Amino acid sequence: MIRKFAIGIIGLIGLILVVFEVTFLATMPEALPENSASAEWLTPGPYATAIAETVFVDETRETAANGDAPSLPNRTFPTSIWYPQDSAGNYPLVIHSHGFVSERTDLGYTAELLASYGYVVVAANFPLTAGGTAGGPNANDLVNQPTDVSFLIDSVLQLSGEAKPFAAEIDSSRIALMGYSLGGVTTTLATYHPRLRDERVKAAVSIAGPTAGLTREFYETSDVPFMMIAGTLDALINFEPNAAIIPSRVRNSILLQIEGGTHLGFGSISEPWFRLMRHPDGLGCTAVLSNMDEDPSAAFRALGDESDGIDMDSAVLTVCETMPTEKALHPGRQQMVTAIATLSFFEMVFNEDPARRTEASEILSRSLPSEMPEASYTESTR
């Protein structure tokens, strides 16, 4: 009897696995056109990659008390570093900032692609906004994160000996930022804020980052190349007031619009786990709203006022007020667009070969929108 029961259980598990595999294969994202330029740029580059884990500790600043968690005398950053393996070149550095209630690997697919093309990509869990934070994630710590980014840049540049996992050297003249959601606005602040910006930043990519309340004057502190990547069906960070305005507000900027793209669709976890959902942002709304103040603008008010180019009184920052009813784009397609766009943008800015920079510009502005119709490209109108 027990043997028959065990055989039945094994058979059921086998059936479930077969169904899962069939479903997985049947719901794969539509492939890129064969031999297309976009497909070539989505293919890993010439370098084998590796990832190292380390912890950086800023002993000069404290972590505030948070809920029932006491204050700490320092700020601690569990950190992942993606890098070209066994290569002794001189490479750009990209600091990635994760989203609210998220973690440092949330754009791992893009970090790995960048590393395969000769970038060192560093992402750390911020002390109070990552998922699993003691006392609960707290968006009000946003004001400290631009300085955290500067600390991470310093920490990586100072790596040496056995503490330095990669053979490459960092080119301190080629430092870039990218960030997702709350990490997107962290990137924007570290690039432009009149007091919190880091002048070493030479390029920046915000992925679904909130910008409502950041006026045209806010962006006048720098003219570094800036790209916003955003989905039109984002329920957490509404497309119109946060992304559509970028070309008219930011000099030397690009808007890469993804038709049908969602907020969670950018996150690594969404592919394949959310590919069967009509729209995954309801899950993100539940996680974010349960950890956010009633006023979603509260975290921004600590950043400054109109004299800093920040006007939260006239801007309305809404989070999850309306859930789109349209079916979302496949998250696999959304991530393809994101990875190709980010790589081509950084190559356009940083590659030392003029021909490669021109090719990257063509990929971003022409090939990608042509070969992936859900993507559209708009340059700054300023």
mmCIF file of C-alpha atoms in Angstrom:
data_model
loop_
_atom_site.group_PDB
_atom_site.id
_atom_site.type_symbol
_atom_site.label_atom_id
_atom_site.label_comp_id
_atom_site.label_asym_id
_atom_site.label_seq_id
_atom_site.Cartn_x
_atom_site.Cartn_y
_atom_site.Cartn_z
ATOM 1 C CA MET A 1 0.000 0.000 0.000
ATOM 2 C CA ILE A 2 2.760 2.421 0.985
ATOM 3 C CA ARG A 3 4.713 1.452 -2.141
ATOM 4 C CA LYS A 4 1.701 2.151 -4.375
ATOM 5 C CA PHE A 5 1.170 5.495 -2.621
ATOM 6 C CA ALA A 6 4.835 6.439 -3.134
ATOM 7 C CA ILE A 7 4.678 5.477 -6.795
ATOM 8 C CA GLY A 8 1.533 7.583 -7.161
ATOM 9 C CA ILE A 9 3.201 10.604 -5.562
ATOM 10 C CA ILE A 10 6.258 10.221 -7.791
ATOM 11 C CA GLY A 11 4.006 9.967 -10.826
ATOM 12 C CA LEU A 12 2.099 13.094 -9.799
ATOM 13 C CA ILE A 13 5.316 15.026 -9.291
ATOM 14 C CA GLY A 14 6.516 13.860 -12.685
ATOM 15 C CA LEU A 15 3.281 14.998 -14.306
ATOM 16 C CA ILE A 16 3.536 18.400 -12.633
ATOM 17 C CA LEU A 17 7.102 18.794 -13.894
ATOM 18 C CA VAL A 18 6.068 17.847 -17.424
ATOM 19 C CA VAL A 19 3.175 20.346 -17.338
ATOM 20 C CA PHE A 20 5.516 23.027 -15.988
ATOM 21 C CA GLU A 21 8.076 22.355 -18.717
ATOM 22 C CA VAL A 22 5.457 22.398 -21.463
ATOM 23 C CA THR A 23 3.963 25.622 -20.091
ATOM 24 C CA PHE A 24 7.424 27.172 -19.759
ATOM 25 C CA LEU A 25 8.316 26.385 -23.356
ATOM 26 C CA ALA A 26 4.922 27.460 -24.670
ATOM 27 C CA THR A 27 5.177 30.866 -22.995
ATOM 28 C CA MET A 28 8.713 31.791 -24.022
ATOM 29 C CA PRO A 29 9.057 35.401 -25.214
ATOM 30 C CA GLU A 30 9.027 35.992 -28.938
ATOM 31 C CA ALA A 31 12.578 35.682 -30.227
ATOM 32 C CA LEU A 32 14.397 38.549 -31.877
ATOM 33 C CA PRO A 33 14.661 38.430 -35.683
ATOM 34 C CA GLU A 34 17.383 35.997 -36.719
ATOM 35 C CA ASN A 35 20.719 37.694 -37.470
ATOM 36 C CA SER A 36 19.284 41.050 -36.403
ATOM 37 C CA ALA A 37 21.503 43.759 -34.935
ATOM 38 C CA SER A 38 19.488 43.701 -31.691
ATOM 39 C CA ALA A 39 19.978 39.949 -31.321
ATOM 40 C CA GLU A 40 23.712 40.431 -31.767
ATOM 41 C CA TRP A 41 23.819 43.043 -28.999
ATOM 42 C CA LEU A 42 21.822 40.822 -26.669
ATOM 43 C CA THR A 43 24.409 38.060 -27.126
ATOM 44 C CA PRO A 44 27.056 38.019 -24.366
ATOM 45 C CA GLY A 45 30.232 39.866 -25.276
ATOM 46 C CA PRO A 46 33.822 38.649 -25.593
ATOM 47 C CA TYR A 47 34.573 38.336 -21.873
ATOM 48 C CA ALA A 48 33.729 35.480 -19.544
ATOM 49 C CA THR A 49 32.119 36.963 -16.449
ATOM 50 C CA ALA A 50 32.230 36.275 -12.747
ATOM 51 C CA ILE A 51 30.456 37.667 -9.702
ATOM 52 C CA ALA A 52 32.036 38.367 -6.336
ATOM 53 C CA GLU A 53 30.328 39.058 -3.011
ATOM 54 C CA THR A 54 31.737 41.455 -0.459
ATOM 55 C CA VAL A 55 30.631 43.859 2.270
ATOM 56 C CA PHE A 56 31.511 47.546 2.408
ATOM 57 C CA VAL A 57 31.038 49.456 5.677
ATOM 58 C CA ASP A 58 30.871 53.231 5.967
ATOM 59 C CA GLU A 59 32.066 53.969 9.474
ATOM 60 C CA THR A 60 31.510 57.720 9.133
ATOM 61 C CA ARG A 61 27.700 57.665 8.951
ATOM 62 C CA GLU A 62 25.036 55.983 11.025
ATOM 63 C CA THR A 63 21.910 54.045 10.124
ATOM 64 C CA ALA A 64 18.858 55.600 11.751
ATOM 65 C CA ALA A 65 16.539 53.655 14.046
ATOM 66 C CA ASN A 66 13.856 51.998 11.949
ATOM 67 C CA GLY A 67 10.627 50.652 13.389
ATOM 68 C CA ASP A 68 11.647 48.334 16.208
ATOM 69 C CA ALA A 69 15.244 48.144 14.921
ATOM 70 C CA PRO A 70 17.725 50.327 16.840
ATOM 71 C CA SER A 71 20.071 52.829 15.219
ATOM 72 C CA LEU A 72 23.491 51.587 14.150
ATOM 73 C CA PRO A 73 26.800 53.487 14.267
ATOM 74 C CA ASN A 74 27.609 52.736 10.605
ATOM 75 C CA ARG A 75 26.053 51.979 7.227
ATOM 76 C CA THR A 76 26.663 48.468 5.931
ATOM 77 C CA PHE A 77 26.395 47.390 2.274
ATOM 78 C CA PRO A 78 26.298 43.724 1.236
ATOM 79 C CA THR A 79 27.598 44.052 -2.304
ATOM 80 C CA SER A 80 27.719 42.078 -5.551
ATOM 81 C CA ILE A 81 30.350 42.812 -8.206
ATOM 82 C CA TRP A 82 29.987 41.560 -11.799
ATOM 83 C CA TYR A 83 33.236 41.776 -13.753
ATOM 84 C CA PRO A 84 35.133 40.527 -16.813
ATOM 85 C CA GLN A 85 37.010 37.429 -15.719
ATOM 86 C CA ASP A 86 40.761 37.020 -16.248
ATOM 87 C CA SER A 87 41.034 40.324 -18.065
ATOM 88 C CA ALA A 88 43.462 43.079 -17.150
ATOM 89 C CA GLY A 89 41.958 45.936 -19.139
ATOM 90 C CA ASN A 90 40.983 49.436 -18.069
ATOM 91 C CA TYR A 91 37.212 49.370 -17.730
ATOM 92 C CA PRO A 92 34.250 51.633 -16.929
ATOM 93 C CA LEU A 93 32.514 51.315 -13.567
ATOM 94 C CA VAL A 94 28.722 51.167 -13.253
ATOM 95 C CA ILE A 95 27.033 51.511 -9.854
ATOM 96 C CA HIS A 96 23.515 50.030 -9.821
ATOM 97 C CA SER A 97 20.905 51.102 -7.250
ATOM 98 C CA HIS A 98 18.075 48.687 -6.487
ATOM 99 C CA GLY A 99 14.385 49.436 -6.067
ATOM 100 C CA PHE A 100 12.277 49.807 -2.922
ATOM 101 C CA VAL A 101 11.576 46.479 -1.170
ATOM 102 C CA SER A 102 14.004 44.930 -3.644
ATOM 103 C CA GLU A 103 17.667 43.916 -3.573
ATOM 104 C CA ARG A 104 20.928 44.366 -5.425
ATOM 105 C CA THR A 105 20.369 41.576 -7.974
ATOM 106 C CA ASP A 106 17.106 43.002 -9.329
ATOM 107 C CA LEU A 107 18.738 43.923 -12.671
ATOM 108 C CA GLY A 108 21.225 41.061 -12.666
ATOM 109 C CA TYR A 109 20.516 40.201 -16.305
ATOM 110 C CA THR A 110 21.728 43.646 -17.393
ATOM 111 C CA ALA A 111 24.699 43.645 -15.023
ATOM 112 C CA GLU A 112 25.909 40.327 -16.434
ATOM 113 C CA LEU A 113 25.563 41.506 -20.042
ATOM 114 C CA LEU A 114 27.519 44.688 -19.270
ATOM 115 C CA ALA A 115 30.289 42.702 -17.576
ATOM 116 C CA SER A 116 30.634 40.501 -20.669
ATOM 117 C CA TYR A 117 31.419 43.650 -22.658
ATOM 118 C CA GLY A 118 34.074 44.891 -20.277
ATOM 119 C CA TYR A 119 32.224 46.783 -17.539
ATOM 120 C CA VAL A 120 32.629 46.367 -13.798
ATOM 121 C CA VAL A 121 29.119 46.567 -12.317
ATOM 122 C CA VAL A 122 28.611 47.037 -8.579
ATOM 123 C CA ALA A 123 25.301 46.793 -6.712
ATOM 124 C CA ALA A 124 24.736 46.889 -2.970
ATOM 125 C CA ASN A 125 21.748 46.465 -0.680
ATOM 126 C CA PHE A 126 21.017 49.856 0.838
ATOM 127 C CA PRO A 127 20.710 49.844 4.650
ATOM 128 C CA LEU A 128 17.015 50.756 4.952
ATOM 129 C CA THR A 129 15.253 50.314 1.596
ATOM 130 C CA ALA A 130 16.076 46.732 0.613
ATOM 131 C CA GLY A 131 13.604 43.906 1.071
ATOM 132 C CA GLY A 132 14.166 42.151 4.396
ATOM 133 C CA THR A 133 15.427 45.310 6.111
ATOM 134 C CA ALA A 134 15.269 45.083 9.892
ATOM 135 C CA GLY A 135 12.239 47.083 10.990
ATOM 136 C CA GLY A 136 10.827 47.047 7.439
ATOM 137 C CA PRO A 137 11.910 48.892 4.277
ATOM 138 C CA ASN A 138 11.775 52.655 4.787
ATOM 139 C CA ALA A 139 11.633 54.926 1.727
ATOM 140 C CA ASN A 140 12.446 57.973 3.862
ATOM 141 C CA ASP A 141 16.089 56.866 3.809
ATOM 142 C CA LEU A 142 16.222 57.936 0.151
ATOM 143 C CA VAL A 143 17.920 61.180 1.208
ATOM 144 C CA ASN A 144 20.983 59.170 2.273
ATOM 145 C CA GLN A 145 21.301 56.989 -0.814
ATOM 146 C CA PRO A 146 23.082 59.421 -3.178
ATOM 147 C CA THR A 147 25.873 59.668 -0.598
ATOM 148 C CA ASP A 148 25.800 55.865 -0.345
ATOM 149 C CA VAL A 149 26.442 55.765 -4.102
ATOM 150 C CA SER A 150 29.462 58.049 -3.699
ATOM 151 C CA PHE A 151 30.737 55.820 -0.897
ATOM 152 C CA LEU A 152 30.434 52.765 -3.127
ATOM 153 C CA ILE A 153 32.394 54.508 -5.893
ATOM 154 C CA ASP A 154 35.132 55.371 -3.382
ATOM 155 C CA SER A 155 35.162 51.835 -1.993
ATOM 156 C CA VAL A 156 35.541 50.174 -5.394
ATOM 157 C CA LEU A 157 38.260 52.585 -6.523
ATOM 158 C CA GLN A 158 40.195 51.794 -3.345
ATOM 159 C CA LEU A 159 40.077 48.004 -3.747
ATOM 160 C CA SER A 160 43.492 46.372 -3.910
ATOM 161 C CA GLY A 161 45.299 43.106 -3.244
ATOM 162 C CA GLU A 162 43.201 40.111 -2.225
ATOM 163 C CA ALA A 163 40.201 42.337 -1.521
ATOM 164 C CA LYS A 164 40.013 43.211 -5.224
ATOM 165 C CA PRO A 165 38.289 40.317 -7.040
ATOM 166 C CA PHE A 166 38.923 41.499 -10.599
ATOM 167 C CA ALA A 167 42.190 41.902 -12.485
ATOM 168 C CA ALA A 168 40.942 44.916 -14.434
ATOM 169 C CA GLU A 169 41.624 48.501 -13.467
ATOM 170 C CA ILE A 170 38.779 50.994 -13.117
ATOM 171 C CA ASP A 171 38.908 53.988 -15.431
ATOM 172 C CA SER A 172 37.931 56.782 -13.053
ATOM 173 C CA SER A 173 37.014 59.002 -15.998
ATOM 174 C CA ARG A 174 34.321 56.498 -17.064
ATOM 175 C CA ILE A 175 31.972 56.145 -14.098
ATOM 176 C CA ALA A 176 28.251 55.624 -14.666
ATOM 177 C CA LEU A 177 25.126 55.003 -12.627
ATOM 178 C CA MET A 178 21.988 53.002 -13.270
ATOM 179 C CA GLY A 179 19.038 52.354 -11.010
ATOM 180 C CA TYR A 180 15.597 50.796 -10.899
ATOM 181 C CA SER A 181 12.507 52.422 -9.338
ATOM 182 C CA LEU A 182 13.625 54.094 -6.066
ATOM 183 C CA GLY A 183 17.117 53.255 -7.274
ATOM 184 C CA GLY A 184 16.290 55.153 -10.461
ATOM 185 C CA VAL A 185 15.631 58.359 -8.557
ATOM 186 C CA THR A 186 18.713 57.642 -6.413
ATOM 187 C CA THR A 187 20.686 57.629 -9.673
ATOM 188 C CA THR A 188 19.033 60.879 -10.768
ATOM 189 C CA LEU A 189 19.808 62.556 -7.437
ATOM 190 C CA ALA A 190 23.431 61.390 -7.474
ATOM 191 C CA THR A 191 23.740 62.817 -10.992
ATOM 192 C CA TYR A 192 21.967 66.183 -10.631
ATOM 193 C CA HIS A 193 21.110 67.180 -7.036
ATOM 194 C CA PRO A 194 22.864 70.494 -6.253
ATOM 195 C CA ARG A 195 24.337 69.191 -2.979
ATOM 196 C CA LEU A 196 24.170 65.390 -3.235
ATOM 197 C CA ARG A 197 25.452 64.880 -6.784
ATOM 198 C CA ASP A 198 28.779 63.211 -7.507
ATOM 199 C CA GLU A 199 30.755 65.061 -10.168
ATOM 200 C CA ARG A 200 32.537 61.851 -11.193
ATOM 201 C CA VAL A 201 29.338 60.541 -12.805
ATOM 202 C CA LYS A 202 29.648 60.721 -16.595
ATOM 203 C CA ALA A 203 26.464 58.882 -17.662
ATOM 204 C CA ALA A 204 23.255 57.749 -15.976
ATOM 205 C CA VAL A 205 20.307 55.448 -16.665
ATOM 206 C CA SER A 206 17.095 55.568 -14.644
ATOM 207 C CA ILE A 207 14.797 52.577 -15.098
ATOM 208 C CA ALA A 208 11.218 53.351 -14.023
ATOM 209 C CA GLY A 209 12.513 55.991 -11.632
ATOM 210 C CA PRO A 210 10.096 58.597 -10.203
ATOM 211 C CA THR A 211 10.781 62.183 -11.293
ATOM 212 C CA ALA A 212 7.531 64.048 -10.558
ATOM 213 C CA GLY A 213 8.491 67.117 -8.552
ATOM 214 C CA LEU A 214 11.949 67.455 -10.116
ATOM 215 C CA THR A 215 11.687 70.642 -12.144
ATOM 216 C CA ARG A 216 13.539 71.636 -15.276
ATOM 217 C CA GLU A 217 15.883 73.720 -13.099
ATOM 218 C CA PHE A 218 16.832 70.643 -11.074
ATOM 219 C CA TYR A 219 18.652 69.161 -14.066
ATOM 220 C CA GLU A 220 20.741 72.263 -14.787
ATOM 221 C CA THR A 221 23.679 71.155 -12.622
ATOM 222 C CA SER A 222 24.993 68.700 -15.215
ATOM 223 C CA ASP A 223 24.786 67.923 -18.918
ATOM 224 C CA VAL A 224 25.996 64.317 -18.740
ATOM 225 C CA PRO A 225 24.171 61.851 -21.019
ATOM 226 C CA PHE A 226 21.014 60.615 -19.295
ATOM 227 C CA MET A 227 18.526 57.921 -20.320
ATOM 228 C CA MET A 228 15.139 57.080 -18.862
ATOM 229 C CA ILE A 229 13.732 53.620 -19.620
ATOM 230 C CA ALA A 230 10.057 53.289 -18.717
ATOM 231 C CA GLY A 231 6.987 51.167 -19.439
ATOM 232 C CA THR A 232 3.672 52.671 -20.496
ATOM 233 C CA LEU A 233 1.647 50.329 -18.238
ATOM 234 C CA ASP A 234 3.646 50.988 -15.071
ATOM 235 C CA ALA A 235 1.125 51.030 -12.195
ATOM 236 C CA LEU A 236 3.626 52.113 -9.524
ATOM 237 C CA ILE A 237 5.394 54.965 -11.300
ATOM 238 C CA ASN A 238 2.976 56.448 -13.804
ATOM 239 C CA PHE A 239 4.537 56.925 -17.230
ATOM 240 C CA GLU A 240 3.201 60.363 -18.153
ATOM 241 C CA PRO A 241 4.332 62.530 -15.191
ATOM 242 C CA ASN A 242 7.570 60.632 -14.560
ATOM 243 C CA ALA A 243 8.973 59.518 -17.916
ATOM 244 C CA ALA A 244 7.204 61.269 -20.799
ATOM 245 C CA ILE A 245 8.438 64.645 -19.497
ATOM 246 C CA ILE A 246 12.156 63.752 -19.613
ATOM 247 C CA PRO A 247 12.975 64.925 -23.173
ATOM 248 C CA SER A 248 11.525 68.377 -22.464
ATOM 249 C CA ARG A 249 13.195 68.768 -19.066
ATOM 250 C CA VAL A 250 16.633 67.184 -19.305
ATOM 251 C CA ARG A 251 19.389 68.303 -21.646
ATOM 252 C CA ASN A 252 21.328 65.559 -23.429
ATOM 253 C CA SER A 253 18.665 63.012 -22.520
ATOM 254 C CA ILE A 254 16.962 60.019 -24.123
ATOM 255 C CA LEU A 255 13.597 58.450 -23.360
ATOM 256 C CA LEU A 256 13.388 54.762 -24.210
ATOM 257 C CA GLN A 257 9.671 53.964 -24.014
ATOM 258 C CA ILE A 258 8.463 50.365 -23.761
ATOM 259 C CA GLU A 259 4.873 49.966 -24.911
ATOM 260 C CA GLY A 260 3.026 47.661 -22.516
ATOM 261 C CA GLY A 261 5.963 47.569 -20.111
ATOM 262 C CA THR A 262 5.179 47.271 -16.392
ATOM 263 C CA HIS A 263 7.063 48.170 -13.236
ATOM 264 C CA LEU A 264 7.735 44.623 -12.095
ATOM 265 C CA GLY A 265 8.530 43.588 -15.655
ATOM 266 C CA PHE A 266 11.989 45.129 -15.283
ATOM 267 C CA GLY A 267 12.887 43.009 -12.251
ATOM 268 C CA SER A 268 14.808 39.770 -12.724
ATOM 269 C CA ILE A 269 12.211 37.842 -10.725
ATOM 270 C CA SER A 270 9.470 38.545 -13.275
ATOM 271 C CA GLU A 271 11.016 36.277 -15.919
ATOM 272 C CA PRO A 272 9.836 33.548 -15.920
ATOM 273 C CA TRP A 273 7.760 33.686 -12.724
ATOM 274 C CA PHE A 274 5.307 36.416 -13.751
ATOM 275 C CA ARG A 275 5.050 35.695 -17.465
ATOM 276 C CA LEU A 276 1.592 34.103 -17.134
ATOM 277 C CA MET A 277 0.099 37.087 -15.298
ATOM 278 C CA ARG A 278 -2.040 39.574 -17.204
ATOM 279 C CA HIS A 279 -0.403 42.416 -15.267
ATOM 280 C CA PRO A 280 2.099 41.760 -12.444
ATOM 281 C CA ASP A 281 2.162 45.206 -10.831
ATOM 282 C CA GLY A 282 -0.583 44.340 -8.368
ATOM 283 C CA LEU A 283 2.006 42.265 -6.498
ATOM 284 C CA GLY A 284 4.417 45.189 -6.460
ATOM 285 C CA CYS A 285 1.721 47.577 -5.258
ATOM 286 C CA THR A 286 0.936 45.325 -2.307
ATOM 287 C CA ALA A 287 4.602 45.159 -1.270
ATOM 288 C CA VAL A 288 5.299 48.862 -1.729
ATOM 289 C CA LEU A 289 2.115 50.291 -0.196
ATOM 290 C CA SER A 290 2.426 48.104 2.895
ATOM 291 C CA ASN A 291 5.841 49.665 3.572
ATOM 292 C CA MET A 292 5.237 53.274 2.515
ATOM 293 C CA ASP A 293 3.952 56.371 4.291
ATOM 294 C CA GLU A 294 0.466 57.534 3.376
ATOM 295 C CA ASP A 295 2.119 60.461 1.582
ATOM 296 C CA PRO A 296 4.344 58.976 -1.167
ATOM 297 C CA SER A 297 6.036 62.376 -1.524
ATOM 298 C CA ALA A 298 7.362 62.279 2.059
ATOM 299 C CA ALA A 299 10.702 60.775 1.039
ATOM 300 C CA PHE A 300 11.184 63.593 -1.488
ATOM 301 C CA ARG A 301 10.408 66.479 0.838
ATOM 302 C CA ALA A 302 13.646 65.887 2.771
ATOM 303 C CA LEU A 303 15.648 66.413 -0.432
ATOM 304 C CA GLY A 304 15.082 70.137 -0.725
ATOM 305 C CA ASP A 305 12.706 72.794 -2.003
ATOM 306 C CA GLU A 306 12.126 74.985 -5.035
ATOM 307 C CA SER A 307 15.569 76.547 -4.672
ATOM 308 C CA ASP A 308 16.964 73.057 -5.305
ATOM 309 C CA GLY A 309 14.664 72.473 -8.260
ATOM 310 C CA ILE A 310 12.340 70.260 -6.190
ATOM 311 C CA ASP A 311 8.670 71.242 -6.089
ATOM 312 C CA MET A 312 6.546 68.612 -4.390
ATOM 313 C CA ASP A 313 3.718 71.051 -3.687
ATOM 314 C CA SER A 314 2.694 71.462 -7.314
ATOM 315 C CA ALA A 315 3.609 67.925 -8.385
ATOM 316 C CA VAL A 316 1.432 64.970 -7.550
ATOM 317 C CA LEU A 317 3.436 61.819 -6.952
ATOM 318 C CA THR A 318 0.979 58.949 -7.073
ATOM 319 C CA VAL A 319 1.731 55.292 -6.457
ATOM 320 C CA CYS A 320 -0.672 52.522 -7.500
ATOM 321 C CA GLU A 321 -3.750 54.752 -7.751
ATOM 322 C CA THR A 322 -4.839 53.105 -10.993
ATOM 323 C CA MET A 323 -4.186 49.561 -12.191
ATOM 324 C CA PRO A 324 -4.017 49.370 -16.006
ATOM 325 C CA THR A 325 -6.490 46.940 -17.537
ATOM 326 C CA GLU A 326 -4.482 46.218 -20.695
ATOM 327 C CA LYS A 327 -2.455 43.029 -20.923
ATOM 328 C CA ALA A 328 1.190 43.606 -20.085
ATOM 329 C CA LEU A 329 4.078 43.016 -22.432
ATOM 330 C CA HIS A 330 5.896 39.707 -21.883
ATOM 331 C CA PRO A 331 8.545 40.424 -19.189
ATOM 332 C CA GLY A 332 11.141 38.576 -21.252
ATOM 333 C CA ARG A 333 10.668 41.054 -24.100
ATOM 334 C CA GLN A 334 10.752 43.973 -21.657
ATOM 335 C CA GLN A 335 14.060 42.778 -20.267
ATOM 336 C CA MET A 336 15.508 42.271 -23.747
ATOM 337 C CA VAL A 337 14.775 45.921 -24.554
ATOM 338 C CA THR A 338 16.222 47.063 -21.223
ATOM 339 C CA ALA A 339 19.472 45.119 -21.544
ATOM 340 C CA ILE A 340 20.118 46.125 -25.165
ATOM 341 C CA ALA A 341 19.258 49.771 -24.524
ATOM 342 C CA THR A 342 21.469 50.027 -21.439
ATOM 343 C CA LEU A 343 24.453 48.360 -23.103
ATOM 344 C CA SER A 344 24.184 50.440 -26.281
ATOM 345 C CA PHE A 345 23.765 53.663 -24.277
ATOM 346 C CA PHE A 346 26.899 53.071 -22.225
ATOM 347 C CA GLU A 347 28.848 51.930 -25.292
ATOM 348 C CA MET A 348 27.726 55.093 -27.098
ATOM 349 C CA VAL A 349 29.126 57.191 -24.246
ATOM 350 C CA PHE A 350 32.174 55.232 -23.088
ATOM 351 C CA ASN A 351 33.633 53.050 -25.817
ATOM 352 C CA GLU A 352 37.046 54.312 -26.881
ATOM 353 C CA ASP A 353 36.497 53.314 -30.518
ATOM 354 C CA PRO A 354 34.579 56.026 -32.453
ATOM 355 C CA ALA A 355 33.181 53.422 -34.859
ATOM 356 C CA ARG A 356 31.810 51.387 -31.963
ATOM 357 C CA ARG A 357 30.220 54.505 -30.442
ATOM 358 C CA THR A 358 28.525 55.245 -33.760
ATOM 359 C CA GLU A 359 27.317 51.655 -34.033
ATOM 360 C CA ALA A 360 25.919 51.813 -30.493
ATOM 361 C CA SER A 361 24.052 55.025 -31.299
ATOM 362 C CA GLU A 362 22.530 53.384 -34.378
ATOM 363 C CA ILE A 363 21.461 50.353 -32.356
ATOM 364 C CA LEU A 364 19.752 52.482 -29.721
ATOM 365 C CA SER A 365 18.056 54.986 -31.995
ATOM 366 C CA ARG A 366 17.266 52.883 -35.086
ATOM 367 C CA SER A 367 17.810 49.111 -34.929
ATOM 368 C CA LEU A 368 16.216 48.473 -31.544
ATOM 369 C CA PRO A 369 12.958 50.374 -32.273
ATOM 370 C CA SER A 370 12.799 48.809 -35.738
ATOM 371 C CA GLU A 371 13.388 45.222 -34.634
ATOM 372 C CA MET A 372 11.460 45.437 -31.360
ATOM 373 C CA PRO A 373 8.339 47.502 -32.116
ATOM 374 C CA GLU A 374 7.443 47.792 -28.426
ATOM 375 C CA ALA A 375 10.462 50.099 -28.047
ATOM 376 C CA SER A 376 10.513 53.735 -29.104
ATOM 377 C CA TYR A 377 13.312 56.275 -28.870
ATOM 378 C CA THR A 378 12.998 60.016 -28.202
ATOM 379 C CA GLU A 379 15.870 62.484 -27.856
ATOM 380 C CA SER A 380 15.902 65.624 -25.748
ATOM 381 C CA THR A 381 14.071 68.553 -27.248
ATOM 382 C CA ARG A 382 16.226 71.037 -25.346
#
